[in-house]
Amino acid sequence: MKLASVLGLALITQTVSAHYIFSTLIAGSKTSTKAVRRPQNNSPVHDYTGTDITCNVSPSPASETVTVNAGDTIGFKSDAALYHKGPVAIYLGKAPGSAASWDGSGQNWFKIAEWGPTYNPFSFTSLNQNTFMTRIPSSVPSGEYLVRIEQIGLHLTGTPECFISCAQIKVQNGGNGSPSMVSIPGYIPKDDPSVMVNIYDPVTNYKTPGPSVYTG
């Protein structure tokens, strides 16, 4: 086999093995894989303006909805450490009814956490991590939600690779907050600098895609 073919095969193998799935929900003292709408595989979504960006490509239905209190911790664990450089964010989407029956459409989403850039050298706080935890603001109203995590890999300039999972939760003992909400898709404009950036050039100012974090 020619050297070029061997190197090409090695590169493909490395790229595939570097992918990951956010497969476990952590909600308060509970962990659950059954509450996660598991993606079909670890391939990324490239079209951040299409409907697959909401909860991935035809994920498997979740079989449970986990109850958690407003103010509790919430997060995800991936099946491998994040190898690609790029931001991570966690969103909550307020279901119009039950989380299990909602596809995530509509202007119902708000961001509650993000893991953004570091500088000198330019990188991201999410790199080499596999667990991402935050806190549900205590002002979040009670009800059923989809909790969504995304990482946007920026290693292929102009072709972002998005790794996404959604899970079903029921928030109780909530507050009266009224966060500003966005639609997913629609939360990242086409060709937005945050996803088109060349991370191999010197970068001194980077804004994580999407809205500001709602802290309540």
Coordinates of N, CA and C in Angstrom, one line a residue:
M1 N 0.9 -1.2 0.0 CA 0.0 0.0 0.0 C 0.9 1.2 0.0
K2 N 0.5 2.2 -0.8 CA 1.3 3.4 -0.9 C 1.3 4.2 0.4
L3 N 2.4 4.9 0.7 CA 2.5 5.7 1.9 C 1.3 6.7 2.0
A4 N 1.0 7.4 0.9 CA -0.1 8.4 0.9 C -1.4 7.7 1.3
S5 N -1.7 6.5 0.9 CA -2.9 5.8 1.2 C -2.9 5.5 2.7
V6 N -1.8 5.0 3.2 CA -1.7 4.7 4.6 C -1.9 5.9 5.5
L7 N -1.3 7.0 5.1 CA -1.5 8.2 5.9 C -2.9 8.7 5.8
G8 N -3.6 8.6 4.6 CA -5.0 9.0 4.5 C -5.9 8.2 5.3
L9 N -5.6 6.9 5.3 CA -6.5 6.0 6.2 C -6.3 6.3 7.6
A10 N -5.0 6.6 8.0 CA -4.8 6.9 9.4 C -5.5 8.2 9.9
L11 N -5.5 9.2 8.9 CA -6.2 10.4 9.2 C -7.7 10.2 9.4
I12 N -8.3 9.4 8.5 CA -9.7 9.1 8.6 C -10.0 8.4 9.9
T13 N -9.2 7.4 10.3 CA -9.4 6.7 11.5 C -9.3 7.6 12.7
Q14 N -8.3 8.5 12.7 CA -8.2 9.4 13.8 C -9.3 10.4 13.9
T15 N -9.8 10.8 12.8 CA -11.0 11.8 12.8 C -12.2 11.1 13.3
V16 N -12.5 9.9 12.9 CA -13.7 9.2 13.4 C -13.6 8.9 14.9
S17 N -12.4 8.4 15.3 CA -12.3 8.1 16.7 C -12.3 9.3 17.6
A18 N -12.1 10.5 17.1 CA -12.1 11.7 17.9 C -13.5 12.2 18.1
H19 N -14.5 11.6 17.5 CA -15.9 12.0 17.7 C -16.5 11.5 19.0
Y20 N -17.6 12.0 19.4 CA -18.2 11.7 20.7 C -19.6 12.0 20.7
I21 N -20.3 11.4 21.7 CA -21.7 11.5 22.0 C -21.9 12.0 23.4
F22 N -22.7 13.0 23.6 CA -23.2 13.3 25.0 C -24.3 12.4 25.4
S23 N -23.9 11.3 26.1 CA -24.8 10.2 26.3 C -25.4 10.1 27.6
T24 N -25.0 10.9 28.6 CA -25.5 10.7 30.0 C -25.9 12.1 30.5
L25 N -27.1 12.2 31.0 CA -27.6 13.4 31.7 C -27.3 13.3 33.2
I26 N -26.9 14.4 33.7 CA -26.6 14.5 35.2 C -27.6 15.6 35.7
A27 N -28.5 15.2 36.5 CA -29.5 16.2 37.0 C -29.7 16.1 38.5
G28 N -29.1 17.1 39.2 CA -29.1 17.0 40.7 C -28.3 15.8 41.1
S29 N -28.8 14.9 41.9 CA -28.1 13.7 42.4 C -28.3 12.5 41.4
K30 N -29.1 12.7 40.3 CA -29.4 11.6 39.4 C -28.5 11.6 38.2
T31 N -28.3 10.4 37.6 CA -27.7 10.3 36.3 C -28.6 9.4 35.5
S32 N -28.7 9.7 34.2 CA -29.6 8.9 33.4 C -29.2 8.9 31.9
T33 N -29.2 7.7 31.3 CA -29.0 7.6 29.9 C -30.4 7.5 29.2
K34 N -31.4 7.1 30.0 CA -32.7 6.9 29.4 C -33.4 8.2 29.1
A35 N -33.0 9.3 29.8 CA -33.6 10.6 29.5 C -33.1 11.3 28.3
V36 N -32.0 10.7 27.8 CA -31.3 11.4 26.6 C -31.9 10.8 25.3
R37 N -32.2 11.7 24.4 CA -32.5 11.3 23.1 C -31.2 11.0 22.3
R38 N -30.8 9.8 22.3 CA -29.5 9.4 21.9 C -29.3 9.6 20.4
P39 N -28.3 10.3 19.9 CA -28.0 10.4 18.5 C -27.7 9.0 17.9
Q40 N -28.0 8.9 16.6 CA -27.8 7.6 15.9 C -26.3 7.2 16.0
N41 N -25.4 8.1 15.9 CA -24.0 7.8 15.9 C -23.2 9.1 16.3
N42 N -21.9 9.0 16.3 CA -21.1 10.2 16.7 C -20.7 11.1 15.6
S43 N -21.4 11.0 14.5 CA -21.1 11.9 13.4 C -21.6 13.3 13.7
P44 N -21.0 14.4 13.3 CA -21.4 15.7 13.6 C -22.5 16.2 12.7
V45 N -23.2 17.2 13.1 CA -24.2 17.9 12.2 C -23.4 19.1 11.7
H46 N -23.4 19.3 10.3 CA -22.7 20.5 9.7 C -23.6 21.7 9.5
D47 N -24.9 21.4 9.2 CA -25.8 22.5 8.9 C -26.4 23.1 10.1
Y48 N -25.8 24.2 10.6 CA -26.3 24.8 11.8 C -27.6 25.7 11.6
T49 N -28.1 25.7 10.3 CA -29.3 26.5 10.0 C -30.5 25.5 9.8
G50 N -30.2 24.2 9.8 CA -31.3 23.2 9.6 C -31.8 22.6 10.8
T51 N -32.9 21.9 10.7 CA -33.6 21.3 11.9 C -32.8 20.3 12.7
D52 N -31.8 19.7 12.0 CA -31.0 18.6 12.7 C -30.2 19.2 13.8
I53 N -30.0 20.6 13.8 CA -29.2 21.2 14.8 C -29.9 21.3 16.2
T54 N -31.3 21.0 16.2 CA -32.0 21.1 17.4 C -31.6 20.0 18.4
C55 N -31.8 18.8 18.0 CA -31.5 17.7 18.9 C -30.8 16.5 18.1
N56 N -30.1 16.8 17.0 CA -29.4 15.9 16.2 C -30.3 15.2 15.2
V57 N -29.7 14.3 14.4 CA -30.4 13.7 13.3 C -31.2 12.5 13.8
S58 N -32.5 12.6 13.8 CA -33.4 11.5 14.1 C -32.9 10.7 15.3
P59 N -32.7 11.4 16.5 CA -32.3 10.6 17.6 C -33.3 9.6 18.1
S60 N -32.8 8.6 18.9 CA -33.7 7.7 19.5 C -34.6 8.3 20.6
P61 N -35.8 8.0 20.7 CA -36.7 8.6 21.7 C -36.1 8.3 23.1
A62 N -36.3 9.3 24.0 CA -35.9 9.0 25.4 C -37.1 8.3 26.1
S63 N -36.8 7.4 27.1 CA -37.8 6.6 27.7 C -38.2 7.2 29.1
E64 N -37.6 8.3 29.5 CA -38.0 8.8 30.8 C -37.7 10.3 30.8
T65 N -38.4 11.0 31.7 CA -38.2 12.4 32.0 C -37.8 12.6 33.4
V66 N -36.6 13.1 33.7 CA -36.1 13.2 35.0 C -36.6 14.5 35.7
T67 N -37.0 14.3 37.0 CA -37.5 15.5 37.8 C -36.3 16.1 38.5
V68 N -36.2 17.4 38.5 CA -35.1 18.1 39.1 C -35.7 19.5 39.6
N69 N -35.1 20.0 40.7 CA -35.5 21.3 41.2 C -34.8 22.4 40.5
A70 N -35.5 23.5 40.4 CA -34.8 24.8 40.0 C -33.7 25.1 41.0
G71 N -32.6 25.5 40.6 CA -31.4 25.7 41.5 C -30.5 24.5 41.6
D72 N -31.0 23.3 41.1 CA -30.1 22.2 41.1 C -29.1 22.2 40.0
T73 N -28.1 21.4 40.1 CA -27.1 21.2 39.0 C -27.7 20.4 37.9
I74 N -27.2 20.7 36.7 CA -27.6 20.0 35.5 C -26.4 19.9 34.5
G75 N -26.3 18.8 33.8 CA -25.2 18.7 32.8 C -25.2 17.4 32.1
F76 N -24.1 17.2 31.4 CA -24.0 16.0 30.5 C -22.6 15.5 30.7
K77 N -22.5 14.2 30.4 CA -21.2 13.5 30.3 C -21.1 12.9 28.9
S78 N -20.0 13.1 28.2 CA -19.8 12.5 26.9 C -19.1 11.2 27.0
D79 N -19.2 10.4 26.0 CA -18.5 9.0 26.0 C -17.1 9.1 25.7
A80 N -16.5 10.3 25.5 CA -15.1 10.5 25.2 C -14.8 11.9 25.5
A81 N -13.5 12.2 25.8 CA -13.1 13.6 26.0 C -13.2 14.4 24.7
L82 N -13.5 15.6 24.8 CA -13.7 16.5 23.6 C -12.3 16.8 23.0
Y83 N -12.1 16.3 21.8 CA -10.8 16.3 21.2 C -10.7 17.6 20.3
H84 N -11.8 18.0 19.7 CA -11.8 19.2 18.8 C -11.9 20.5 19.6
K85 N -11.3 21.5 19.1 CA -11.4 22.8 19.8 C -12.7 23.5 19.3
G86 N -13.4 24.0 20.3 CA -14.7 24.7 20.0 C -15.5 25.0 21.3
P87 N -16.5 25.9 21.2 CA -17.3 26.2 22.4 C -18.3 25.1 22.7
V88 N -18.7 25.1 24.0 CA -19.8 24.2 24.5 C -20.8 25.1 25.1
A89 N -22.1 24.8 25.0 CA -23.1 25.5 25.6 C -24.2 24.6 26.0
I90 N -25.0 25.0 27.1 CA -26.1 24.2 27.5 C -27.3 25.2 27.5
Y91 N -28.4 24.7 26.9 CA -29.7 25.4 26.7 C -30.8 24.7 27.4
L92 N -31.8 25.4 27.8 CA -33.1 24.9 28.2 C -34.1 25.3 27.2
G93 N -35.0 24.4 26.8 CA -36.1 24.7 26.0 C -37.4 24.3 26.7
K94 N -38.3 25.3 26.8 CA -39.6 25.2 27.6 C -40.6 24.5 26.6
A95 N -40.9 23.2 27.0 CA -41.9 22.5 26.2 C -43.3 23.1 26.3
P96 N -44.0 23.2 25.2 CA -45.4 23.7 25.3 C -46.3 22.7 26.1
G97 N -46.0 21.4 26.1 CA -46.7 20.5 26.9 C -45.7 19.5 27.6
S98 N -45.7 18.3 27.2 CA -44.8 17.3 27.8 C -43.5 17.4 27.0
A99 N -42.4 17.2 27.6 CA -41.1 17.2 26.9 C -41.0 16.1 26.0
A100 N -41.6 15.0 26.3 CA -41.5 13.8 25.5 C -42.1 13.9 24.1
S101 N -43.1 14.8 24.1 CA -43.9 15.0 22.8 C -43.4 16.2 22.0
W102 N -42.4 16.9 22.5 CA -42.0 18.2 21.8 C -40.7 17.9 21.0
D103 N -40.8 18.5 19.8 CA -39.6 18.3 18.9 C -38.6 19.5 19.0
G104 N -38.8 20.4 19.9 CA -37.9 21.5 20.1 C -38.1 22.7 19.2
S105 N -39.2 22.7 18.4 CA -39.4 23.8 17.5 C -40.0 25.0 18.2
G106 N -39.8 26.2 17.6 CA -40.4 27.4 18.2 C -39.3 28.2 19.0
Q107 N -39.7 29.4 19.3 CA -38.8 30.3 20.1 C -39.0 30.1 21.6
N108 N -38.4 29.0 22.0 CA -38.6 28.5 23.4 C -37.3 28.2 24.1
W109 N -36.2 28.6 23.5 CA -34.9 28.2 24.1 C -34.1 29.4 24.7
F110 N -33.4 29.1 25.8 CA -32.5 30.1 26.4 C -31.2 29.3 26.9
K111 N -30.1 30.0 26.9 CA -28.8 29.5 27.2 C -28.6 29.7 28.7
I112 N -28.1 28.6 29.4 CA -27.8 28.7 30.8 C -26.3 28.5 31.2
A113 N -25.5 28.2 30.2 CA -24.1 28.0 30.5 C -23.3 28.0 29.2
E114 N -22.1 28.4 29.2 CA -21.2 28.2 28.0 C -19.8 28.1 28.5
W115 N -19.0 27.4 27.7 CA -17.6 27.2 27.9 C -16.9 27.8 26.7
G116 N -16.3 28.9 26.9 CA -15.8 29.7 25.8 C -14.3 29.7 25.6
P117 N -13.7 30.7 25.0 CA -12.3 30.7 24.6 C -11.3 31.0 25.7
T118 N -10.1 30.6 25.5 CA -8.9 31.1 26.3 C -7.9 31.7 25.2
Y119 N -7.0 32.4 25.7 CA -6.1 33.1 24.7 C -4.6 32.9 25.2
N120 N -3.7 33.1 24.2 CA -2.3 33.0 24.4 C -1.9 31.6 25.0
P121 N -2.1 30.5 24.2 CA -2.6 30.4 22.9 C -4.1 30.3 22.8
F122 N -4.7 30.6 21.7 CA -6.1 30.5 21.5 C -6.6 29.1 21.6
S123 N -7.5 28.8 22.5 CA -8.1 27.5 22.7 C -9.5 27.6 23.3
F124 N -10.0 26.5 23.9 CA -11.3 26.6 24.6 C -11.2 25.8 25.9
T125 N -12.0 26.2 26.8 CA -12.0 25.6 28.1 C -12.6 24.2 28.1
S126 N -13.3 23.9 27.0 CA -13.9 22.5 26.9 C -13.0 21.5 26.4
L127 N -11.8 21.9 25.9 CA -10.9 20.9 25.3 C -10.4 19.9 26.3
N128 N -10.5 18.6 25.9 CA -10.1 17.4 26.7 C -11.0 17.2 28.0
Q129 N -12.1 17.8 28.0 CA -13.1 17.6 29.1 C -14.2 16.6 28.6
N130 N -14.8 15.9 29.5 CA -15.9 15.1 29.1 C -17.2 15.2 30.0
T131 N -17.1 16.1 31.0 CA -18.3 16.4 31.8 C -18.5 17.9 31.9
F132 N -19.7 18.3 31.7 CA -20.1 19.8 31.7 C -21.3 20.0 32.6
M133 N -21.0 20.7 33.7 CA -22.1 20.9 34.7 C -22.3 22.4 34.9
T134 N -23.6 22.7 35.1 CA -24.0 24.1 35.5 C -25.1 24.0 36.5
R135 N -25.8 25.1 36.7 CA -26.9 25.1 37.6 C -28.1 25.7 37.0
I136 N -29.3 25.1 37.2 CA -30.5 25.7 36.7 C -30.8 26.9 37.5
P137 N -30.9 28.1 36.9 CA -31.3 29.3 37.7 C -32.5 29.1 38.5
S138 N -32.5 29.5 39.7 CA -33.6 29.3 40.6 C -34.9 30.0 40.1
S139 N -34.7 31.0 39.3 CA -35.9 31.7 38.7 C -36.6 31.1 37.6
V140 N -36.0 30.0 37.1 CA -36.6 29.3 35.9 C -38.0 28.7 36.3
P141 N -39.0 29.0 35.5 CA -40.3 28.5 35.9 C -40.5 27.0 35.9
S142 N -41.3 26.5 36.7 CA -41.6 25.0 36.8 C -42.2 24.6 35.4
G143 N -42.0 23.3 35.1 CA -42.5 22.8 33.9 C -41.6 21.8 33.3
E144 N -42.0 21.3 32.1 CA -41.1 20.3 31.4 C -40.3 21.0 30.4
Y145 N -39.0 20.5 30.2 CA -38.1 21.1 29.4 C -37.3 20.1 28.6
L146 N -36.7 20.5 27.5 CA -35.6 19.8 26.9 C -34.3 20.5 27.4
V147 N -33.3 19.8 27.8 CA -32.0 20.4 28.1 C -31.1 19.9 27.0
R148 N -30.4 20.8 26.4 CA -29.7 20.6 25.2 C -28.2 21.0 25.4
I149 N -27.3 20.2 25.0 CA -25.9 20.5 25.0 C -25.4 20.5 23.6
E150 N -24.5 21.4 23.3 CA -23.8 21.4 22.0 C -22.3 21.7 22.2
Q151 N -21.5 21.1 21.3 CA -20.2 21.5 21.1 C -20.0 21.8 19.6
I152 N -19.4 22.9 19.3 CA -19.2 23.3 17.9 C -17.7 23.2 17.6
G153 N -17.3 22.1 17.0 CA -15.9 21.9 16.6 C -15.5 22.9 15.5
L154 N -14.4 23.6 15.6 CA -14.0 24.6 14.7 C -12.7 24.3 13.9
H155 N -12.4 23.0 13.9 CA -11.1 22.6 13.4 C -11.1 22.6 11.9
L156 N -12.2 22.5 11.2 CA -12.3 22.6 9.8 C -12.9 24.0 9.4
T157 N -12.0 24.9 9.0 CA -12.4 26.3 8.8 C -13.5 26.4 7.8
G158 N -14.6 27.1 8.2 CA -15.7 27.3 7.3 C -16.7 26.1 7.3
T159 N -16.4 25.0 8.0 CA -17.3 23.8 8.1 C -17.4 23.4 9.5
P160 N -18.2 24.1 10.4 CA -18.3 23.7 11.8 C -18.9 22.3 11.9
E161 N -18.4 21.6 12.9 CA -18.9 20.3 13.3 C -19.6 20.4 14.6
C162 N -20.9 20.1 14.6 CA -21.8 20.3 15.8 C -22.1 19.0 16.4
F163 N -21.8 18.8 17.7 CA -22.2 17.6 18.4 C -23.3 18.0 19.4
I164 N -24.4 17.3 19.3 CA -25.6 17.8 20.1 C -26.3 16.6 20.7
S165 N -26.8 16.8 21.9 CA -27.8 15.9 22.5 C -28.8 16.7 23.3
C166 N -30.0 16.1 23.3 CA -31.1 16.7 24.1 C -31.6 15.6 25.1
A167 N -32.0 16.1 26.3 CA -32.6 15.2 27.3 C -33.9 15.8 27.9
Q168 N -34.7 15.0 28.5 CA -36.0 15.4 29.0 C -36.0 15.6 30.5
I169 N -36.4 16.8 30.9 CA -36.4 17.0 32.4 C -37.8 17.7 32.8
K170 N -38.1 17.6 34.0 CA -39.2 18.3 34.6 C -38.7 19.1 35.7
V171 N -38.8 20.4 35.6 CA -38.4 21.3 36.7 C -39.5 21.6 37.7
Q172 N -39.2 21.4 38.9 CA -40.2 21.7 40.0 C -39.6 22.8 40.9
N173 N -40.5 23.4 41.7 CA -40.1 24.4 42.7 C -39.4 25.6 42.0
G174 N -39.9 25.9 40.8 CA -39.3 27.0 40.0 C -39.8 28.4 40.5
G175 N -39.3 29.4 39.7 CA -39.5 30.8 40.0 C -40.4 31.4 39.0
N176 N -40.3 32.8 38.9 CA -41.1 33.6 38.0 C -40.2 34.3 36.9
G177 N -39.1 33.7 36.6 CA -38.2 34.3 35.6 C -38.8 34.3 34.2
S178 N -38.3 35.3 33.4 CA -38.8 35.4 32.0 C -37.6 35.6 31.1
P179 N -36.8 34.5 30.9 CA -35.6 34.7 30.0 C -36.0 35.0 28.6
S180 N -35.1 35.8 27.9 CA -35.3 36.0 26.5 C -35.0 34.7 25.7
M181 N -35.9 34.4 24.8 CA -35.8 33.1 24.1 C -35.4 33.2 22.7
V182 N -34.8 32.1 22.1 CA -34.5 32.1 20.7 C -35.0 30.8 20.1
S183 N -35.0 30.7 18.8 CA -35.3 29.4 18.1 C -34.1 28.7 17.8
I184 N -34.1 27.4 17.8 CA -33.0 26.5 17.3 C -33.6 25.5 16.3
P185 N -33.3 25.7 15.0 CA -32.4 26.6 14.4 C -32.9 28.1 14.4
G186 N -31.9 29.0 14.0 CA -32.2 30.4 14.0 C -31.4 31.2 14.9
Y187 N -30.8 30.5 15.9 CA -30.0 31.2 17.0 C -28.6 31.6 16.5
I188 N -28.1 31.0 15.4 CA -26.8 31.4 14.8 C -27.1 31.8 13.4
P189 N -26.8 33.1 13.0 CA -27.0 33.5 11.7 C -26.0 32.8 10.7
K190 N -26.5 32.6 9.5 CA -25.6 31.9 8.5 C -24.3 32.7 8.3
D191 N -23.2 32.0 8.3 CA -21.9 32.6 8.1 C -21.5 33.5 9.2
D192 N -22.0 33.3 10.4 CA -21.7 34.1 11.6 C -20.2 33.8 11.9
P193 N -19.5 34.9 12.2 CA -18.0 34.8 12.5 C -17.7 33.8 13.6
S194 N -18.6 33.5 14.5 CA -18.3 32.6 15.6 C -18.2 31.2 15.1
V195 N -18.8 30.8 14.0 CA -18.6 29.5 13.4 C -17.8 29.4 12.2
M196 N -17.4 30.5 11.6 CA -16.6 30.6 10.4 C -15.2 30.9 10.7
V197 N -14.8 31.2 11.9 CA -13.5 31.6 12.3 C -12.4 30.6 12.0
N198 N -11.3 31.1 11.6 CA -10.1 30.3 11.4 C -9.3 30.2 12.7
I199 N -9.4 29.1 13.4 CA -8.7 29.1 14.7 C -7.2 28.9 14.6
Y200 N -6.7 28.8 13.3 CA -5.3 28.6 13.1 C -4.6 30.0 12.9
D201 N -5.4 31.0 12.7 CA -4.9 32.4 12.6 C -4.9 32.9 14.1
P202 N -4.1 34.0 14.3 CA -4.2 34.6 15.6 C -5.6 35.1 15.9
V203 N -6.2 34.7 17.0 CA -7.5 35.1 17.4 C -7.4 35.8 18.7
T204 N -7.9 37.0 18.8 CA -7.7 37.8 20.1 C -9.1 38.2 20.6
N205 N -10.2 37.9 19.9 CA -11.5 38.3 20.4 C -12.5 37.3 19.7
Y206 N -13.1 36.5 20.5 CA -14.0 35.5 20.1 C -15.3 35.5 20.9
K207 N -16.5 35.5 20.3 CA -17.8 35.5 20.9 C -18.4 34.1 20.7
T208 N -18.8 33.4 21.8 CA -19.4 32.1 21.7 C -20.7 32.3 20.9
P209 N -21.1 31.4 20.0 CA -22.3 31.5 19.2 C -23.6 31.5 20.1
G210 N -24.6 32.2 19.6 CA -25.9 32.1 20.3 C -26.1 33.3 21.2
P211 N -27.2 33.3 22.0 CA -27.5 34.4 22.9 C -26.6 34.4 24.1
S212 N -26.8 35.5 24.9 CA -26.1 35.6 26.2 C -26.6 34.5 27.2
V213 N -25.8 34.2 28.2 CA -26.2 33.2 29.2 C -27.3 33.9 30.1
Y214 N -28.4 33.2 30.3 CA -29.4 33.6 31.3 C -29.0 33.1 32.7
T215 N -28.8 34.0 33.6 CA -28.4 33.6 35.0 C -29.6 33.8 36.0
G216 N -30.6 34.5 35.6 CA -31.8 34.7 36.5 C -31.5 35.8 37.4

